[in-house]
Each structure stands twice: as C-alpha cells, then as structure tokens.
Tab-separated table of C-alpha atoms and ligand atoms in Angstrom:
chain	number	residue	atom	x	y	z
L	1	UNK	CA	0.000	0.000	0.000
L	2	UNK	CA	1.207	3.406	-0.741
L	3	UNK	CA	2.007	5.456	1.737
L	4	UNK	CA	-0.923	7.633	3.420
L	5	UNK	CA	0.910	10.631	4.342
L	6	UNK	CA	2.251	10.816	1.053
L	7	UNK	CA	-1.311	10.790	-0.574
L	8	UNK	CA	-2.447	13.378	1.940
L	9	UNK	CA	0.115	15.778	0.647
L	10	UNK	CA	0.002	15.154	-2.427
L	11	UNK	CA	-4.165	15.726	-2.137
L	12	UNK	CA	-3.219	19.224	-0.268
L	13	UNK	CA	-0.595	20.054	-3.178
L	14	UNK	CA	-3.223	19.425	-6.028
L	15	UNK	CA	-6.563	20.180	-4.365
L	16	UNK	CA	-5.487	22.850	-1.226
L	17	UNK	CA	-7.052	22.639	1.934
L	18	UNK	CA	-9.836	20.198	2.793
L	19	UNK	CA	-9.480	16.784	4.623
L	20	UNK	CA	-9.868	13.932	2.447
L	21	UNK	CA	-11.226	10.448	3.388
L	22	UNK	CA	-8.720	7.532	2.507
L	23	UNK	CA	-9.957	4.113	0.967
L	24	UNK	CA	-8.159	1.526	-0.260
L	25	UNK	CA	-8.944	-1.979	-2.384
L	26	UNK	CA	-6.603	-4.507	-2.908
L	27	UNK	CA	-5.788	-6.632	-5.823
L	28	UNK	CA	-5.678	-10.909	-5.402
L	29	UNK	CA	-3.928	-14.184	-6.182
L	30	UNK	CA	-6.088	-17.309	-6.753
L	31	UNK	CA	-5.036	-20.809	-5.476
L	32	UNK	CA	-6.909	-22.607	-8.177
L	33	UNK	CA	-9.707	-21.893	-10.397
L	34	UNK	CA	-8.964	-20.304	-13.612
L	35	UNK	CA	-11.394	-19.146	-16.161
L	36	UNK	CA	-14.382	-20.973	-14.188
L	37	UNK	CA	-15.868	-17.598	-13.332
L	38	UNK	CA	-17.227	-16.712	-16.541
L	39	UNK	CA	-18.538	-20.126	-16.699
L	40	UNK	CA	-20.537	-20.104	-13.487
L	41	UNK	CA	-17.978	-22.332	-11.673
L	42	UNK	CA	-15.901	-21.929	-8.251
L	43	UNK	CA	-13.016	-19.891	-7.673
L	44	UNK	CA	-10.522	-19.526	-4.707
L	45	UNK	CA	-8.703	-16.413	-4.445
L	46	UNK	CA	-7.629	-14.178	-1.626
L	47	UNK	CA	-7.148	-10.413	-1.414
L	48	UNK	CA	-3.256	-9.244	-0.697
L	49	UNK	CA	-1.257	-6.568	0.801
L	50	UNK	CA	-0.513	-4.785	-2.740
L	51	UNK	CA	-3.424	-2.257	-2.880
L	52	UNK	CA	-4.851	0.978	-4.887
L	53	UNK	CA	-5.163	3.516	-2.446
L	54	UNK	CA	-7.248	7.054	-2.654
L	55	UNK	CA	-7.899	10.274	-0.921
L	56	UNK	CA	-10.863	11.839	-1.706
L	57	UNK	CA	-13.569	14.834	-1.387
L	58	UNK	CA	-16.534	15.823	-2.989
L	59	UNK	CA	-16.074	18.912	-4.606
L	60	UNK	CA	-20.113	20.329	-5.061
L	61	UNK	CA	-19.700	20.746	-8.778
L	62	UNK	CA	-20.019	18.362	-11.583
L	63	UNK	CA	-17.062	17.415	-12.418
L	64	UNK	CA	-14.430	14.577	-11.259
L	65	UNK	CA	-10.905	15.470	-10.660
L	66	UNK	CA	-8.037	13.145	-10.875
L	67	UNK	CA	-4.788	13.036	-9.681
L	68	UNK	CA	-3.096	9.540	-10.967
L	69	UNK	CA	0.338	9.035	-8.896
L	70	UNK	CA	1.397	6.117	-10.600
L	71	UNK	CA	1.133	8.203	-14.227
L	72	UNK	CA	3.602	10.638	-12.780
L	73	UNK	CA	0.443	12.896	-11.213
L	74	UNK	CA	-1.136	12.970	-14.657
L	75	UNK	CA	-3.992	15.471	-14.162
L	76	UNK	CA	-7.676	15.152	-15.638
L	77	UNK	CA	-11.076	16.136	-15.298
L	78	UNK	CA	-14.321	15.340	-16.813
L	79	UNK	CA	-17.993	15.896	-16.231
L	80	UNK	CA	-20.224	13.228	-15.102
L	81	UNK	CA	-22.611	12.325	-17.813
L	82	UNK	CA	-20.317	13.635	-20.378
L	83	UNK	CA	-17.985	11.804	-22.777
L	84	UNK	CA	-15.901	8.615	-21.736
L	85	UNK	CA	-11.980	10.432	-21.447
L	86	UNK	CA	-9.481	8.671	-23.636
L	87	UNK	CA	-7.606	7.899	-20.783
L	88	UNK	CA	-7.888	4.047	-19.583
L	89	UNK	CA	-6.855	4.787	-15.492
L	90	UNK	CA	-9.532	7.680	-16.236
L	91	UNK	CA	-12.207	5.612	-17.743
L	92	UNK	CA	-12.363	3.221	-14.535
L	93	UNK	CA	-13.779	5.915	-12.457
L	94	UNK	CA	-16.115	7.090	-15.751
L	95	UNK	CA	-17.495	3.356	-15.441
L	96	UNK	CA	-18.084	3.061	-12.256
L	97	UNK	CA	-20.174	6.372	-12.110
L	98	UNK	CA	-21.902	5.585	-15.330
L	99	UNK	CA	-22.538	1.654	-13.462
L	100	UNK	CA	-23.740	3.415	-10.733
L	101	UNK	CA	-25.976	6.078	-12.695
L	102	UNK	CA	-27.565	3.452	-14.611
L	103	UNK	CA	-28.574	1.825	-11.048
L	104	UNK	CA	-30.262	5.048	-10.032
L	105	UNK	CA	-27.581	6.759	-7.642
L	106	UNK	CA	-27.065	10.218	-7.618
L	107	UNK	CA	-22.871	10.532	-7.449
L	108	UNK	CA	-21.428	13.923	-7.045
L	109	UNK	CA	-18.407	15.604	-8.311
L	110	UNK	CA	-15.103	15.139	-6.379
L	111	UNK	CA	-11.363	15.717	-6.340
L	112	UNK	CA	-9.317	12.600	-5.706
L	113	UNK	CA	-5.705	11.508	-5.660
L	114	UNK	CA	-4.936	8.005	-5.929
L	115	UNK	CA	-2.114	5.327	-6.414
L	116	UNK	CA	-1.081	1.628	-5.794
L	117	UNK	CA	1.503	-1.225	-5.066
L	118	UNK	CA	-0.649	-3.653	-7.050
L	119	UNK	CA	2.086	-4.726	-9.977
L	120	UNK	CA	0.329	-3.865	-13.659
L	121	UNK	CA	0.173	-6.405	-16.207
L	122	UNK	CA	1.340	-9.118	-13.215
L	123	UNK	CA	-2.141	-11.058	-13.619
L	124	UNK	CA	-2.808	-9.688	-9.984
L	125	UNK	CA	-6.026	-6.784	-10.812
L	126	UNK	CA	-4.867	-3.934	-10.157
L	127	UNK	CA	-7.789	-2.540	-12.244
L	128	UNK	CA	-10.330	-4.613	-9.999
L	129	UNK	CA	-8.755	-2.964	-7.225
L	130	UNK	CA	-8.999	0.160	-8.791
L	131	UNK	CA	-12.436	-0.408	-9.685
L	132	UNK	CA	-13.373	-1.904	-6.057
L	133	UNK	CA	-11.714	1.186	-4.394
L	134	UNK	CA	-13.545	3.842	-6.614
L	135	UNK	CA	-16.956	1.788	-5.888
L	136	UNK	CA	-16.607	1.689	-2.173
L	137	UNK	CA	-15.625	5.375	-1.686
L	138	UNK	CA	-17.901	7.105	-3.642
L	139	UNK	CA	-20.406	4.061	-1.943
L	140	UNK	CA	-19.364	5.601	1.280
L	141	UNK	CA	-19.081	9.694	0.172
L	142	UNK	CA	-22.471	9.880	-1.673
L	143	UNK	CA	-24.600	7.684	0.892
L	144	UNK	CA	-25.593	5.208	-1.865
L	145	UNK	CA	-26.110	1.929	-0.166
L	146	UNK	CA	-24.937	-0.296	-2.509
L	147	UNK	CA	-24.289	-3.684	-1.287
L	148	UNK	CA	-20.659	-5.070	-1.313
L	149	UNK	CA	-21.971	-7.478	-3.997
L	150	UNK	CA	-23.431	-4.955	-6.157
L	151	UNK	CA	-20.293	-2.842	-5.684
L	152	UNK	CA	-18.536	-6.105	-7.148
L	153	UNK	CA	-20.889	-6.307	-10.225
L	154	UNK	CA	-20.482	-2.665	-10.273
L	155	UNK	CA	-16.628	-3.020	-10.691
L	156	UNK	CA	-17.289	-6.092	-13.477
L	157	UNK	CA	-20.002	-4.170	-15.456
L	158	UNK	CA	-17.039	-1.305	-15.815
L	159	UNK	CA	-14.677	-3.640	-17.358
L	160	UNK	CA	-17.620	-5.424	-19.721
L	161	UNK	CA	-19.191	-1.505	-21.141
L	162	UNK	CA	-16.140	0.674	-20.832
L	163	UNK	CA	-12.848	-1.207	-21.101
L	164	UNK	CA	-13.729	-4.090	-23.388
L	165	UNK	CA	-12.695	-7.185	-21.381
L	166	UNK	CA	-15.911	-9.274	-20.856
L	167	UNK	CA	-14.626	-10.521	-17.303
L	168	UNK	CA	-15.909	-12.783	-14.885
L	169	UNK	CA	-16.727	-11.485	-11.243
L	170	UNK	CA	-13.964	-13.306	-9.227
L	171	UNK	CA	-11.186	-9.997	-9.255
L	172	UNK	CA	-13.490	-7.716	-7.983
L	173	UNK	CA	-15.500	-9.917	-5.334
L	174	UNK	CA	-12.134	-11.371	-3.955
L	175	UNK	CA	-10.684	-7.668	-3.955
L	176	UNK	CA	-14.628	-6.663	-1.957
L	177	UNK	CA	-14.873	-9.337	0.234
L	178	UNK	CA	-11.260	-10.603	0.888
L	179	UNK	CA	-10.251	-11.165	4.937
L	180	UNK	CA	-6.846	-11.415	6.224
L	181	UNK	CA	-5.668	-15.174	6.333
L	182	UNK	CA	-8.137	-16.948	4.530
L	183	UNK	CA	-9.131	-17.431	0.710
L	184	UNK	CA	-12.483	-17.226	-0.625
L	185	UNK	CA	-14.455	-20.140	-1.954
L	186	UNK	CA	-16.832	-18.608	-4.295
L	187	UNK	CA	-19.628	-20.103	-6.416
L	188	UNK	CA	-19.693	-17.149	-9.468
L	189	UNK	CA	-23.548	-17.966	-10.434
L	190	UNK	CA	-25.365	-17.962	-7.103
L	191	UNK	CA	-22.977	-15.776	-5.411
L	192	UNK	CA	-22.692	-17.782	-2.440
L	193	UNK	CA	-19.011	-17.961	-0.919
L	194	UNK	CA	-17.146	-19.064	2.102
L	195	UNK	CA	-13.864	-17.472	3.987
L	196	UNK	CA	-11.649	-20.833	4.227
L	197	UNK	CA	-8.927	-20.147	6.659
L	198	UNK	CA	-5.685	-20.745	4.446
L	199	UNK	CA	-1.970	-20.593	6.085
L	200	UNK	CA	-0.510	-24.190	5.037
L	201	UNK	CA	1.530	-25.335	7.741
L	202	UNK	CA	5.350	-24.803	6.187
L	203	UNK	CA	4.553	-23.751	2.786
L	204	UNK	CA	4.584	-20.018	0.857
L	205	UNK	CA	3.180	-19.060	-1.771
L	206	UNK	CA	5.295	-17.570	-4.539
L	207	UNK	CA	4.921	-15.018	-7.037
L	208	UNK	CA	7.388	-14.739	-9.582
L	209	UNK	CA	6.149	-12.050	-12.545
L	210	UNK	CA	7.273	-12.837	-15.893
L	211	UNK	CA	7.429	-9.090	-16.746
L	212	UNK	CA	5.320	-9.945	-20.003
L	213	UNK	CA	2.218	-8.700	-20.729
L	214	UNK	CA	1.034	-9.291	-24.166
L	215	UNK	CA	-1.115	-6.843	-26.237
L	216	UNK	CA	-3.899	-9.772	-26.523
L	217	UNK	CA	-4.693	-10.100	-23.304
L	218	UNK	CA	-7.598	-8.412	-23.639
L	219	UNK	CA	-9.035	-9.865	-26.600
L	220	UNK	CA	-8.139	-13.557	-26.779
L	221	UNK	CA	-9.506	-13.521	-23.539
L	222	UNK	CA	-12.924	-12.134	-24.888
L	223	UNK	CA	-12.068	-15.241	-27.906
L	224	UNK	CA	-12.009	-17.905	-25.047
L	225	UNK	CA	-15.051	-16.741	-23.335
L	226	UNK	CA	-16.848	-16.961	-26.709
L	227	UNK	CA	-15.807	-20.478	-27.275
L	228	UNK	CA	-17.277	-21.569	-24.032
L	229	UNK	CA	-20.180	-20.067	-24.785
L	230	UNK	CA	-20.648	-21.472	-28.780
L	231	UNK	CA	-19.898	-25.168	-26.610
L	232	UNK	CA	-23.163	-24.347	-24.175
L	233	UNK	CA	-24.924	-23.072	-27.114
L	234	UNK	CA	-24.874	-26.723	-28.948
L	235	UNK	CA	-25.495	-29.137	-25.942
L	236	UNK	CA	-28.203	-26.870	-24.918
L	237	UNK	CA	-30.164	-27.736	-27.729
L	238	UNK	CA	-30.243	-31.187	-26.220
L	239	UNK	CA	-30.016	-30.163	-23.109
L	240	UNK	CA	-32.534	-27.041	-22.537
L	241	UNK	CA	-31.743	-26.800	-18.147
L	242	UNK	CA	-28.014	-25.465	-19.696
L	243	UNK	CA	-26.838	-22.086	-19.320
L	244	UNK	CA	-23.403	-22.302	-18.272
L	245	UNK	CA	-20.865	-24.740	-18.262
L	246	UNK	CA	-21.317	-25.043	-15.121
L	247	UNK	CA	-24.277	-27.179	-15.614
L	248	UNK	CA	-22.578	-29.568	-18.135
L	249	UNK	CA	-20.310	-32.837	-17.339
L	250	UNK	CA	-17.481	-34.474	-19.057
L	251	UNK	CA	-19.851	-37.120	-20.615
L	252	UNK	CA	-22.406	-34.899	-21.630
L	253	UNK	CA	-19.670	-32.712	-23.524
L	254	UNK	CA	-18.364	-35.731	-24.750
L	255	UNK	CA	-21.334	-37.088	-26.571
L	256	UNK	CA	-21.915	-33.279	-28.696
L	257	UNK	CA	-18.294	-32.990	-29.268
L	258	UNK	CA	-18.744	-34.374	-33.128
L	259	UNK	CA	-21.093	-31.039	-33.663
L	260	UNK	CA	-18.941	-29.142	-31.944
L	261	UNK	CA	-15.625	-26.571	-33.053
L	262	UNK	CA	-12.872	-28.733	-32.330
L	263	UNK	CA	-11.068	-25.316	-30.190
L	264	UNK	CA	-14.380	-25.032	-28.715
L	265	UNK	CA	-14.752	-28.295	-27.231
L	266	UNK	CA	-11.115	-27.999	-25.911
L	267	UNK	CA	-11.417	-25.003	-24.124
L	268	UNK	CA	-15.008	-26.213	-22.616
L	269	UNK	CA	-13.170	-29.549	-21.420
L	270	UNK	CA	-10.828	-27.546	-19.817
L	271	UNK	CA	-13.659	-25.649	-17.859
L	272	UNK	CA	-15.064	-28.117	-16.712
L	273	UNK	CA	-12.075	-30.294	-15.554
L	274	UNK	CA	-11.153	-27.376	-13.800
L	275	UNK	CA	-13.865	-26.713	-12.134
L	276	UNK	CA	-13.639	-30.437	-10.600
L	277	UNK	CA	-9.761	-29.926	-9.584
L	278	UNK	CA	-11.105	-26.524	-7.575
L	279	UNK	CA	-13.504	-29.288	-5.803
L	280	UNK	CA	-10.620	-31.710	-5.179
L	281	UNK	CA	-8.179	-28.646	-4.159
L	282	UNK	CA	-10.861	-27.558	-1.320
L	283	UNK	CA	-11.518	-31.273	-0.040
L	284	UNK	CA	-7.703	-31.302	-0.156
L	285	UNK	CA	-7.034	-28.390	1.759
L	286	UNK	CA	-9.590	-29.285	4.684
L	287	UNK	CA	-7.358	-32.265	5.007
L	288	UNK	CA	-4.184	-30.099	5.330
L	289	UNK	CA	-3.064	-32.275	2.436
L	290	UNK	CA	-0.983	-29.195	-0.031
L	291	UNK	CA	1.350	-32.042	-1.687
L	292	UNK	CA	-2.608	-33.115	-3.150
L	293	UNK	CA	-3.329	-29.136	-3.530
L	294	UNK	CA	-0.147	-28.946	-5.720
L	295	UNK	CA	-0.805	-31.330	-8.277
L	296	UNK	CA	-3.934	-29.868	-8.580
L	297	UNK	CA	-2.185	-26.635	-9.611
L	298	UNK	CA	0.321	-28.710	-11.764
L	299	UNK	CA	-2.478	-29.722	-13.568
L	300	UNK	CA	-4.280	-26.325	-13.686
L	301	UNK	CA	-1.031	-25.290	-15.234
L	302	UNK	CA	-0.862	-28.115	-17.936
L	303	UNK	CA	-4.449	-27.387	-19.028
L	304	UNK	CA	-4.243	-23.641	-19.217
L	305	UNK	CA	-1.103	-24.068	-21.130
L	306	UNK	CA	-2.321	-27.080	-23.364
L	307	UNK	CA	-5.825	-26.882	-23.681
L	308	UNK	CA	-7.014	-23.429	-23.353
L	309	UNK	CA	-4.049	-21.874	-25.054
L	310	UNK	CA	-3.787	-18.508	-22.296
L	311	UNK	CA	0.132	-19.316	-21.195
L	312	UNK	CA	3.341	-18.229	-23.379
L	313	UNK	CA	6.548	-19.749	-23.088
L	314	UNK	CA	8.067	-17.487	-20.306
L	315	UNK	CA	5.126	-18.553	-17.612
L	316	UNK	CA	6.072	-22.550	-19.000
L	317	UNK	CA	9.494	-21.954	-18.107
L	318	UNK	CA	9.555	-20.646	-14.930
L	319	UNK	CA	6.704	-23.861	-14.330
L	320	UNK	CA	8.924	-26.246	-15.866
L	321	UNK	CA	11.699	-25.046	-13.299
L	322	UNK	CA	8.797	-26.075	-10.310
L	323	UNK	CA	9.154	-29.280	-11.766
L	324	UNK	CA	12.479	-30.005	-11.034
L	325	UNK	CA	12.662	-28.688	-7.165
L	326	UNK	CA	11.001	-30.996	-4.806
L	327	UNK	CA	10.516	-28.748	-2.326
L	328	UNK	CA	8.001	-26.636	-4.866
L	329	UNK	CA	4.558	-28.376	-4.590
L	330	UNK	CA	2.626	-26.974	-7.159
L	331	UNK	CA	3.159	-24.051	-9.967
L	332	UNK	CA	1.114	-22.501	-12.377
L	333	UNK	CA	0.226	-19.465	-14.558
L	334	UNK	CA	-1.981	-17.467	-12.674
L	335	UNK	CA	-5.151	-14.678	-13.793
L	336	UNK	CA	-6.015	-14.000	-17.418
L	337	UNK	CA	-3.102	-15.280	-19.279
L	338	UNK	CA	-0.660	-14.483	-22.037
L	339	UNK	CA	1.894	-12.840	-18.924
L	340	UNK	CA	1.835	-11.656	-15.500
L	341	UNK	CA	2.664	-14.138	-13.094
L	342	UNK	CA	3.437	-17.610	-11.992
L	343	UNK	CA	2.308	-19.080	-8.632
L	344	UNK	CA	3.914	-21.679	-6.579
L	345	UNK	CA	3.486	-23.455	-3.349
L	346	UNK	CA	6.902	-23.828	-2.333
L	347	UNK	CA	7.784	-26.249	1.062
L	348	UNK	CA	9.912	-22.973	3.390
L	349	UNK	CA	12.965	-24.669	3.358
L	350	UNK	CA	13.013	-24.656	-0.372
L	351	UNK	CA	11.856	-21.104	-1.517
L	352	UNK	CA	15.222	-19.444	-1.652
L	353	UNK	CA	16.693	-22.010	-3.999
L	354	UNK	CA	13.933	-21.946	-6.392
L	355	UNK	CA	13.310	-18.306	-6.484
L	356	UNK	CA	17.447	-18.084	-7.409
L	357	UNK	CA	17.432	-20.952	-10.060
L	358	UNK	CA	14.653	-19.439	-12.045
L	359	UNK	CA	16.080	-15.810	-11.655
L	360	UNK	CA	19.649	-17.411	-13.344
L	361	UNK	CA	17.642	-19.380	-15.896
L	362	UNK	CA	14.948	-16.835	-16.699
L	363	UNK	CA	18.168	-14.083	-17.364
L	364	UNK	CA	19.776	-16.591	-19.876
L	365	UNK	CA	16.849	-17.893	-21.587
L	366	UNK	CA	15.115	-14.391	-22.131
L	367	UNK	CA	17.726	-11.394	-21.342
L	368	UNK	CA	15.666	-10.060	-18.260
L	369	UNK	CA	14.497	-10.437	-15.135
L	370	UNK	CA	11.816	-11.691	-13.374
L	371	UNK	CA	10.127	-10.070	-10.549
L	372	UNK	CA	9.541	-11.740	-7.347
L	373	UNK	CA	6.229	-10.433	-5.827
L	374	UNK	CA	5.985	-10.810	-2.071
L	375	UNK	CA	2.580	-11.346	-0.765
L	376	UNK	CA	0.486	-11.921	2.323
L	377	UNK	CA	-2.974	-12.568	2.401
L	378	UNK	CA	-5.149	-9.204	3.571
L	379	UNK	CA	-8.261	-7.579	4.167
L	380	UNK	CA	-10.800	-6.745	1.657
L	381	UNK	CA	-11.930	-3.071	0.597
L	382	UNK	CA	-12.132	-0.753	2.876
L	383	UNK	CA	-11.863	3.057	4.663
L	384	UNK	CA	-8.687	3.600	6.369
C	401	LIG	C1	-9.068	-12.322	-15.240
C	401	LIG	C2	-10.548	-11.977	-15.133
C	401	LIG	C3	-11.263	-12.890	-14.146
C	401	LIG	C4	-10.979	-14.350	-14.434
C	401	LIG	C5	-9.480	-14.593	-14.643
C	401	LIG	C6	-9.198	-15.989	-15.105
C	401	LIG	O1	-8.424	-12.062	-14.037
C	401	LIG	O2	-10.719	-10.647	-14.739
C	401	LIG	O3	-12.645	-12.632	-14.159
C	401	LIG	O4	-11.724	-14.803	-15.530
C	401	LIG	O5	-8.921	-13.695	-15.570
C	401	LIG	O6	-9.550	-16.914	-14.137
C-alpha cells in the first residue's frame, strides 16, 4: 500500500485545503480456479497486501478530478454524464459512475488523488482494485447503499461496457470481500461464498512475474469466453436446463463434441475439468493435504497451457523449473493469461533455492528479469 501521508500531501498540493477520506482496495492471487468464473464455476482467491489507495472529497460541482500518482500525477477532469476520457486509469472511475448512474444513484463531483503497489500487467487486478476502491468510496461519500456485492458487479459491469474485457466477477469480489488469512471459496452464479482459513503449515506461496504482458490479453480472452459459450450453445439444444458450463459434465460434452468446433470443445473440457480440480483442491485443503493441492495446480497449469491456449513460453518456463525442485509443490500461470505471473506453493525450506534458479535461468533464456512479488494474504476493501 502506498504510503498515506504521502497521498495526503500530495491531495493538499493538487486540491489545497480540505481533509480527504482515505480508501483503499486490494488486488488478489487465486489458489486454483482459472477461467471458471465466466462459466458459473468456483473460484478460490484471496485479497493481498498490494493495494490501490485514494484520498478523496466531494467537490459540489459536476465534475471529477483526478490526480493519478502512478502516471507521474497525470492530471484530468471530466464531467459526469459527459464523454468517456481517452484515458484508460480515467475511464475506470467514468465506469463506475456511469454503473452506478444506470442503477439510479445520484454521485457527485469530487477531487481525488490516488495510487497503488498492485504490480500492472502481473495477472494480480490492479484494475479490480482500482475499480473496487472507486466503488466503495464514492459508496461511502455519496450515501448510496450499494451492497458489497453490487459494488462487485459494479466493478465487473465497468470492465464489460467501458474497457472491453468481458470478465468474470472473481477480481473484484475477492478484492470486496477478501479477509486477512483466509481465501475465498466462491460459487460465481449464485454468489454464495465461504472465507476458508488458508496458512498451510510450512509452505509459501510464490509469485514470480514474468514481466510480459502481451497486447492480446484483452481480446483472446474475450475469444475464449466466446468459445465456451458457442460449446453451451450446442449441448443446450439437447439439453434445454443449460446455461453455463457449469451445468454440463465431461460425458455430456463428450457425446456433442462431433457437432462441436474442435477449439471449442477444448477449451469447454478444460472448464469443466477445472472446475472439478477446484472441488478436489478444497476437499484437499480441509485435510491439510498441499502435496494433493499442488498437483492440482500442476495440472491447472498443464491445461491452461495445453488446452485453453492462455500461457506463453516465459510462464512454461519458470513452471517447468517447479518441476524439477522438490521442495516446490505446485506451480502454475496465474489470472487472465498471455503474462503476468506464476504461482507456486513452495515447502519454506526450499523457496530461496527456487526463487534463485529461475532468476539465473529466466536471465539466460530471455535477457531479463523476473520479478519476485511478495505477498500476504489481507483484508478486503475498505476506509482507512
Ligand atoms: C481475469 C478476469 C477474471 C478471471 C481470470 C481468469 O483475471 O478478470 O474474471 O476470468 O482472468 O480466471
């Protein structure tokens, strides 16, 4: 998290007097569970200790003021109801308003400086946590009494109408509803979720960032959400109770498959296979068992790499690496795809030697370094 006396005076140098209120949102890793949430499936993330963080006051007029620290205190204002800006960090706060709007809230004008420790482009969210910190303070500033679920749909519905990535809900509900120490077990259709405690006796989790983030991101991932869908669109017409994949089994994909895009019915197996290894991961993990937990994420990482084509051959290598330490129970690409970073459980004893072998491997094979991203598990969004 970014310092708050720093935001303070940076507020005071932009804005003058006036005391601001501070919120902050944080952005997540997921244990397993990757590309279920658009699906209707289970996820299992947790909120960290790498957060956006904002000062903020409503400023009586129409317009929103913005201060962005980590674009070297770019300065911009628009007016609400007016045109999206051409500025993506700017259009996160025009989304949310407009998400709001649409839901009947009346949101004010306000001056607000704001900045973050979440690492961009590291699979992590830093835009849910943008978008989860924007929600809950203007939530809390305007008196709008939007539930912390509708804050999350909120924070999804920006990313579907004004940044283009047709998302699932898991980023922004793990970055709402995240609590310090435990991960959160969440069904993505009904909603329903659980806080599981989560500190595995002797293991860490590690985050080593590729430092690639590749231009289709964005789009492929719309592509892969598409193909799940054209799969649920044939066996529906057999099966009319489908909506998701979600609803569908191994078999019953198996027996449409001839009618079925050959890509399609790959990335749909890999759904739902998925979604059963986030099942067998949870049973797992009430039995303390990680060493199971791990080749769960193994697995996760062979199928997003294989069968739904969302890896690229840095996140393999640094896997590959896992492979060869014993002490490193599981690896595996983790978020969207296509870059960001790779998460391992990794047995304590064993952590420094595999974070040093891939950092001399990774320098060879590709001429840069990785970044190793230290994490604990943290509190959701919030007022500070
Ligand atoms: C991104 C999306 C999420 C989810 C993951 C993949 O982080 O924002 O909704 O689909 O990718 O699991």
């Amino acid at each position: 998290m970014i310092d708050n006396n720093i935001l303070k005076e940076k507020f005071a140098s932009f804005f003058g007097e006036g005391t601001p209120r501070l919120f902050t949102a944080p952005g997540r890793i997921n244990i397993i569970g990757e590309h279920t949430d658009y699906n209707g499936g289970f996820v299992l993330p947790g909120a960290v200790d790498k957060a956006i963080t904002m000062a903020i006051v409503p400023n009586g007029t129409p317009f929103v003021n913005l201060v962005s620290i980590d674009h070297d205190d770019a300065h911009l204002f628009f007016r609400i109801g007016g045109p999206q800006p051409k500025e993506q960090w700017a259009s996160y706060f025009y989304g949310v308003i407009e998400e709001m709007r649409k839901r009947g809230a009346t949101v004010g004008g306000f001056n607000a400086v704001f900045g973050g420790d979440v690492p961009l482009g590291a699979g992590m969210s830093s835009s849910a946590a943008l978008e989860s910190c924007i929600g809950t303070a203007l939530n809390a500033l305007f008196d709008l009494h939007f539930t912390k679920e509708e804050l999350a749909k909120i924070g999804q519905m920006t990313e579907h109408n004004y940044i283009g990535v047709r998302c699932g809900i898991m980023d922004q509900f793990a970055s709402i509803f995240g609590q310090k120490g435990h991960v959160v077990r969440l069904d993505c259709r009904s909603l329903e979720y659980q806080l599981v405690p989560f500190n595995p006796k002797g293991v860490e989790i590690v985050l080593i960032d590729t430092m690639v983030k590749h231009l289709l991101a964005s789009s492929e991932y719309n592509v892969r959400r598409a193909q799940c869908e054209e799969g649920v669109a044939v066996i529906k017409k057999y099966l009319p109770h489908v909506e998701l994949l979600r609803d569908v089994t191994m078999e019953e994909l198996e027996a449409h498959r001839a009618e079925m895009d050959p890509m399609s019915f790959r990335r749909c197996a890999f759904v739902i296979n998925e979604n059963k290894r986030l099942m067998d991961a949870c049973a797992a993990m009430e039995k303390g068992d990680f060493v199971e937990v791990g080749k769960l994420v193994y697995a996760t990482h062979e199928g997003l790499s294989k069968e739904y084509g969302v890896s690229c051959p840095e996140l393999d290598f640094i896997v590959n690496i896992a492979h060869e330490h014993e002490a490193v129970l599981g690896a595996r690409m983790m978020g969207g795809g296509f870059g960001g970073c790779v998460i391992a459980l990794v047995k304590k004893e064993g952590v420094a030697d595999y974070i040093a072998d891939v950092k001399k491997r990774y320098q060879v094979e590709f001429d840069k370094d990785p970044r190793v991203i230290e994490v604990e598990i943290s509190d959701g969004a919030r007022e500070i």
